[in-house]
C-alpha cells in the first residue's frame, strides 16, 4: 500500500490512551498482533508479534505504513519491537524520516540500513506502555505430505493428508496449541514391520500410518520467554509430536550481533500409541543435546553441531551444513554418528539426509511460512531426535543483525 502522509503538526497534547486503540486496529489490519505502544517525546515504541513478512526491514516498513497517519508529527524515531511465538526476538531503532524516504523512493534501502540501530532483545515492556486487552488466538488448515525412502520392498512410500490446528495465547509467553490430522491417500501404511535391534522410536512409522488415519499430531501447553537480553527459554508439556509426548525444555543464547548461538535442550518423553490418540506405550527415555549454531564466512553457509543423547538411548553427535540463498531457499545435509555400531544400526550404517526449505513468499504469498522436504536414504532408529513445533533457533533466527543486513530490500516494500 502507498505511504500516507503524516498528520499535521498540532500544539495540543497527545492523548496516548486515545491514540493506542486506532494504532492497534491499524496494526491488526496490517496482519500483526499488537503487543504494546508507547510515546516518549519524539520516540514511538511499537511492539508487534507475528506478521506475514519475512524479516525486520519489511516489518519496520509495514509498521510505519500502518501507523503513519496516526502517529503525531513530532515523532521522529521509531523503535520496533518484533515478537514471535510469545517472545521478543528483535529490537530496531530507525529514524521515521528515513523510512518515509525509502518507502517513497527518495532514499535507498541501503540508506535505511545505515541509519538503523539494532538492539538486544529483552522482552521488556517499558513502563507507561499501553497494551491491548483480550486473548489472542489463531487457527488454520494446511496440507500434509510424508515421505519415506529406502524401503527394500518399495522405492517410495508416501502419505498425504490435511491438518487443522489452532492456538490460544494467554499472555506472558504462555499458549495452548493443538491440531487434528486426517489421512487422505498414500501407501505409508503398508510399510514393512520393523527389524530394528534398537528401541523402535521411528521405524514403526507404518503402524502409526495404518492405525492413526485420524490422529492428534500435537496437543500441548507451552511458554516461550526472554530469560535475559538475547537469552531465550522454552518449556513445553503435552503430546509434543506424532510419536512422543512428555516435557521439553530449552535455553538458547543468541547474541543479536554475532554469527553464532549456543543452545541446550532437555526432554523426558514417553512413546505415544500407534493410533495417534491420547494414550501412551511403555517406552520412555530422557533425551537432550548441546547445540552450536554458526554462520560460516563464505557462500552464506551455516553449520550446526549437536551432541547428546538420542531417542533410542544412544549417545553421539549430529553435524549439519547448509546454505541459505538470497531468495530465502535453504539447501543442506546432515549426518549423525552415535555409539551404535553399523551392524546394530542396520542398513545405512548411520543416520544421514538432505533437506530443501522454500519460503512461501516466492509463490506470491505474503507469508513467513516455509515448505520443505527432508530426504533420508532409509529410516532407522539410531540418531533420532525429538521434533517440537517451536525450537528456539528457528523462532529467533530472523531477529539477528545478519538477517537484518541480508533483507534490507524489505525497507522499500
XYZ file of C-alpha atoms in Angstrom:
413
model
C 0.000 0.000 0.000
C 1.208 3.577 -0.633
C 2.594 5.521 2.299
C 0.092 8.055 3.570
C 1.284 11.470 4.794
C 1.967 12.401 8.384
C -0.815 14.180 10.221
C -0.449 17.944 10.536
C 1.526 19.232 13.486
C -0.548 20.221 16.479
C 0.223 22.143 19.630
C -2.374 20.185 21.582
C -1.045 17.462 23.910
C -1.321 13.904 22.604
C -3.637 11.527 24.469
C -1.683 8.261 24.347
C -4.616 6.169 25.559
C -6.947 7.570 22.887
C -4.293 7.023 20.206
C -3.481 3.424 21.205
C -6.825 1.991 20.063
C -6.554 3.235 16.445
C -2.870 2.213 16.345
C -3.684 -1.328 17.499
C -6.525 -1.542 14.971
C -4.233 -0.399 12.133
C -1.546 -2.907 13.098
C -4.105 -5.712 13.212
C -5.373 -4.706 9.766
C -1.761 -4.911 8.534
C -1.516 -8.531 9.695
C 0.245 -8.103 13.041
C -0.783 -8.932 16.584
C -0.263 -5.711 18.589
C 1.743 -6.172 21.802
C 2.397 -2.670 23.174
C 2.538 1.019 22.250
C 4.259 3.963 23.937
C 5.026 7.577 23.075
C 8.009 9.284 24.692
C 8.570 12.712 23.192
C 9.969 12.192 19.703
C 10.128 8.393 20.149
C 7.295 5.998 19.300
C 7.824 2.494 20.634
C 5.715 -0.143 18.875
C 5.764 -3.860 19.711
C 4.126 -6.320 17.318
C 4.020 -10.083 17.069
C 3.998 -12.308 14.009
C 3.017 -10.791 10.714
C 3.221 -12.128 7.203
C 6.583 -10.547 6.490
C 9.871 -12.456 6.400
C 12.310 -10.081 8.106
C 12.916 -6.999 10.235
C 13.218 -4.492 7.346
C 9.808 -5.351 5.908
C 8.257 -5.490 9.381
C 9.556 -1.963 10.093
C 8.306 -0.678 6.734
C 4.832 -2.184 7.195
C 4.526 -0.905 10.769
C 5.237 2.605 9.501
C 2.748 2.285 6.626
C 0.071 1.150 9.078
C 0.668 3.844 11.707
C 1.920 6.799 9.633
C -1.389 8.736 9.532
C -1.880 8.184 13.271
C 1.489 8.960 14.822
C 1.920 12.620 15.866
C 4.019 14.749 13.540
C 6.631 15.311 16.247
C 7.558 11.606 16.346
C 10.944 11.327 14.606
C 12.284 7.972 15.854
C 10.643 4.556 15.762
C 11.586 1.652 17.997
C 10.137 -1.515 16.500
C 9.966 -4.481 18.845
C 9.341 -7.704 16.914
C 7.920 -10.752 18.691
C 7.392 -14.341 17.568
C 5.610 -17.160 19.433
C 5.298 -15.019 22.568
C 8.941 -13.934 22.782
C 10.701 -10.764 21.635
C 13.308 -11.658 19.007
C 14.492 -8.247 17.725
C 14.538 -4.549 18.592
C 15.268 -1.941 15.920
C 15.621 1.848 16.198
C 15.233 3.711 12.910
C 14.501 7.351 12.011
C 10.969 7.866 10.770
C 12.075 10.255 8.020
C 14.447 7.665 6.549
C 11.720 5.021 6.411
C 9.390 7.553 4.784
C 12.008 8.440 2.174
C 12.711 4.778 1.426
C 9.012 3.977 1.054
C 8.554 6.814 -1.454
C 11.732 6.126 -3.458
C 13.648 9.173 -2.205
C 16.193 7.032 -0.358
C 17.668 3.604 -0.941
C 17.256 0.557 1.303
C 20.998 0.790 1.949
C 20.491 4.266 3.444
C 17.774 2.920 5.712
C 20.051 0.107 6.854
C 22.904 2.569 7.516
C 20.695 4.552 9.906
C 19.057 1.543 11.594
C 20.330 0.609 15.035
C 19.557 -2.941 16.246
C 19.431 -3.651 19.969
C 19.391 -6.800 22.134
C 16.009 -8.469 22.570
C 14.935 -8.244 26.207
C 11.183 -8.899 26.230
C 10.685 -5.866 28.469
C 7.536 -3.801 28.100
C 8.649 -0.301 29.199
C 6.687 1.405 31.987
C 3.882 3.551 30.627
C 3.276 1.308 27.622
C -0.296 0.617 26.570
C -1.272 -2.972 25.799
C -4.336 -4.361 24.013
C -6.742 -6.409 26.108
C -8.294 -9.765 25.337
C -6.953 -13.175 24.375
C -5.196 -13.644 21.030
C -5.971 -16.796 19.070
C -5.283 -18.185 15.634
C -6.180 -21.247 13.570
C -5.507 -22.687 10.150
C -5.841 -25.640 7.795
C -2.912 -26.984 5.794
C -1.988 -29.969 3.611
C 0.488 -32.541 4.925
C 2.882 -34.789 2.986
C 5.051 -37.554 4.466
C 7.724 -39.421 2.506
C 9.800 -42.499 3.325
C 12.642 -43.679 1.106
C 14.862 -46.725 1.323
C 12.205 -49.376 1.948
C 13.612 -52.519 0.225
C 10.068 -53.544 -0.813
C 9.180 -50.210 -2.467
C 11.301 -47.254 -3.605
C 8.969 -44.582 -2.265
C 6.310 -44.654 0.420
C 4.141 -41.590 0.859
C 1.076 -40.235 2.558
C -0.996 -37.090 2.089
C -3.471 -35.600 4.490
C -4.982 -32.428 5.825
C -4.458 -30.939 9.283
C -6.471 -28.327 11.167
C -4.860 -26.603 14.113
C -5.210 -23.670 16.433
C -3.563 -21.868 19.310
C -4.574 -19.527 22.104
C -2.060 -17.027 23.505
C -2.630 -16.488 27.230
C -0.069 -13.718 27.767
C 3.468 -13.665 29.227
C 4.545 -16.162 26.556
C 2.043 -18.869 27.611
C -0.095 -20.564 24.975
C -2.138 -23.669 24.269
C -1.857 -25.333 20.862
C -3.073 -28.435 19.104
C -4.060 -29.973 15.790
C -6.014 -32.845 14.250
C -4.915 -34.656 11.080
C -6.859 -36.780 8.614
C -5.037 -39.064 6.165
C -6.377 -38.929 2.594
C -4.151 -41.021 0.319
C -0.891 -42.931 0.325
C 0.871 -46.242 0.856
C 2.829 -45.405 4.015
C 0.536 -47.714 5.980
C 1.861 -50.707 4.001
C 5.368 -50.244 5.404
C 7.103 -53.469 6.492
C 7.382 -54.342 10.195
C 10.484 -53.046 11.918
C 13.514 -55.335 12.171
C 15.494 -52.855 14.268
C 17.686 -54.094 17.135
C 17.228 -50.715 18.866
C 14.097 -49.392 20.579
C 11.569 -48.700 17.807
C 11.478 -44.908 18.110
C 10.936 -44.241 14.368
C 10.861 -47.486 12.393
C 7.256 -48.314 13.341
C 6.095 -45.494 11.050
C 3.969 -47.985 9.085
C 1.923 -48.856 12.185
C 1.423 -45.189 13.055
C 0.206 -44.568 9.490
C -2.089 -47.630 9.458
C -3.681 -47.144 12.891
C -3.677 -43.353 13.010
C -5.731 -42.351 9.967
C -7.332 -39.701 12.156
C -4.809 -38.514 14.722
C -3.662 -35.710 17.001
C -0.138 -34.746 15.840
C 0.323 -32.378 18.786
C -1.537 -31.018 21.806
C 0.450 -29.071 24.372
C 0.875 -26.142 26.715
C 3.943 -24.030 26.151
C 5.753 -20.975 27.373
C 8.486 -19.160 25.422
C 10.060 -16.118 27.034
C 13.112 -13.837 27.261
C 15.259 -15.119 30.121
C 17.816 -12.279 29.767
C 18.968 -9.978 26.925
C 19.378 -12.242 23.887
C 18.761 -15.340 26.045
C 15.570 -17.262 25.277
C 13.789 -20.100 27.070
C 11.070 -22.596 26.160
C 9.064 -25.077 28.272
C 6.557 -27.419 26.599
C 4.296 -30.046 28.169
C 1.918 -32.454 26.450
C 1.734 -34.503 23.271
C 4.819 -32.995 21.626
C 4.928 -34.751 18.231
C 3.195 -37.671 16.468
C 5.295 -40.357 18.178
C 6.237 -38.883 21.594
C 4.798 -36.830 24.419
C 6.164 -35.550 27.693
C 8.061 -32.499 28.909
C 10.600 -30.499 26.906
C 12.772 -27.568 27.960
C 15.283 -25.459 26.043
C 17.544 -22.445 26.569
C 19.256 -20.535 23.741
C 21.869 -17.780 23.902
C 21.743 -15.933 20.577
C 23.722 -12.655 20.575
C 21.951 -10.417 18.050
C 25.208 -9.013 16.637
C 27.251 -12.219 16.457
C 27.323 -15.062 13.972
C 26.736 -17.872 16.443
C 24.293 -19.198 19.024
C 24.519 -21.814 21.772
C 21.564 -23.906 22.934
C 20.704 -26.693 25.360
C 17.541 -28.826 25.303
C 16.496 -31.461 27.853
C 13.450 -33.713 27.465
C 11.640 -36.526 29.234
C 9.367 -38.343 26.784
C 7.109 -41.376 26.502
C 6.164 -43.109 23.275
C 2.610 -42.496 22.052
C 0.089 -45.144 20.989
C 0.047 -46.093 17.304
C -3.472 -44.694 16.824
C -2.268 -41.126 17.374
C -4.719 -40.539 20.204
C -4.021 -39.556 23.773
C -2.669 -42.898 25.008
C 0.937 -43.912 25.608
C 3.048 -47.051 25.286
C 5.566 -48.388 27.818
C 8.777 -46.979 26.321
C 10.137 -43.799 27.919
C 13.512 -42.069 27.971
C 15.355 -38.842 28.588
C 16.999 -37.093 25.667
C 18.771 -33.811 25.089
C 21.521 -32.012 23.225
C 24.008 -29.188 23.459
C 23.894 -27.354 20.125
C 26.183 -24.827 18.435
C 24.857 -22.774 15.503
C 27.319 -20.745 13.432
C 27.367 -18.636 10.279
C 30.364 -19.575 8.155
C 32.420 -16.827 6.471
C 31.783 -17.849 2.865
C 28.929 -18.596 0.427
C 26.193 -17.874 3.028
C 26.897 -21.252 4.577
C 25.935 -22.156 8.135
C 26.809 -25.089 10.324
C 25.136 -26.804 13.265
C 26.781 -29.267 15.648
C 24.695 -31.130 18.241
C 25.974 -33.548 20.856
C 23.970 -35.569 23.354
C 21.556 -38.434 23.896
C 19.058 -39.550 21.242
C 15.614 -41.149 21.459
C 16.899 -44.735 21.216
C 19.174 -44.019 24.239
C 22.249 -43.813 22.020
C 24.854 -41.071 22.523
C 26.635 -39.159 19.791
C 26.727 -36.047 17.616
C 24.993 -34.614 14.549
C 26.802 -32.447 12.010
C 24.786 -30.229 9.677
C 25.902 -27.955 6.835
C 23.514 -25.750 4.870
C 23.282 -22.715 2.663
C 20.628 -20.019 2.627
C 20.382 -18.256 -0.731
C 19.356 -14.622 -1.218
C 15.896 -15.864 -2.256
C 15.471 -17.468 1.176
C 15.732 -21.021 -0.183
C 17.820 -23.300 2.028
C 19.612 -26.486 0.993
C 21.579 -28.611 3.411
C 22.556 -32.008 4.684
C 23.352 -33.746 7.955
C 24.977 -36.882 9.349
C 24.696 -38.388 12.833
C 27.240 -40.686 14.441
C 26.463 -42.429 17.734
C 27.814 -45.243 19.905
C 25.596 -47.690 17.978
C 27.680 -49.894 15.703
C 26.922 -50.099 11.982
C 25.750 -53.707 12.420
C 23.371 -52.783 15.234
C 22.142 -49.676 13.404
C 21.157 -51.764 10.389
C 21.008 -50.863 6.719
C 22.595 -47.457 6.108
C 25.135 -47.779 8.959
C 24.394 -44.272 10.336
C 21.678 -41.635 10.017
C 22.008 -39.015 7.280
C 19.878 -36.953 4.927
C 19.430 -33.805 2.879
C 16.740 -31.124 3.047
C 15.320 -28.268 0.993
C 13.246 -25.426 2.500
C 11.403 -22.955 0.280
C 9.797 -19.711 1.545
C 6.166 -19.425 0.514
C 6.593 -15.759 -0.420
C 8.377 -16.916 -3.589
C 4.949 -18.065 -4.801
C 3.375 -14.642 -4.314
C 2.075 -15.151 -0.775
C 2.940 -12.596 1.898
C 3.981 -15.195 4.439
C 6.830 -16.157 6.733
C 5.924 -19.796 6.200
C 8.199 -22.270 4.509
C 7.578 -25.549 2.776
C 10.208 -28.211 2.622
C 11.179 -31.802 2.212
C 13.592 -33.998 4.168
C 15.080 -36.942 2.308
C 16.679 -39.825 4.224
C 18.079 -42.791 2.279
C 16.473 -45.034 4.893
C 14.629 -44.525 8.171
C 16.257 -46.271 11.138
C 16.137 -45.763 14.917
C 19.680 -44.651 15.675
C 20.477 -40.934 15.910
C 16.837 -39.771 16.113
C 15.935 -36.503 17.843
C 12.663 -35.261 19.313
C 10.736 -32.920 16.993
C 8.944 -29.998 18.696
C 6.957 -27.259 16.973
C 8.950 -24.239 18.156
C 12.686 -24.915 18.513
C 14.213 -21.650 19.714
C 16.766 -21.322 16.922
C 14.011 -21.325 14.308
C 11.811 -18.962 16.348
C 14.577 -16.370 16.915
C 16.809 -16.802 13.874
C 15.373 -13.932 11.824
C 15.907 -11.484 14.680
C 19.670 -11.357 14.242
C 21.596 -8.404 12.817
C 22.816 -10.657 9.977
C 19.228 -11.274 8.875
C 18.575 -7.533 9.045
C 21.510 -6.919 6.720
C 20.570 -9.677 4.289
C 16.973 -8.452 3.996
C 17.485 -4.708 3.534
C 15.438 -4.668 0.303
C 12.415 -5.063 2.571
C 12.755 -1.452 3.768
C 11.283 -0.369 0.424
C 8.333 -2.804 0.419
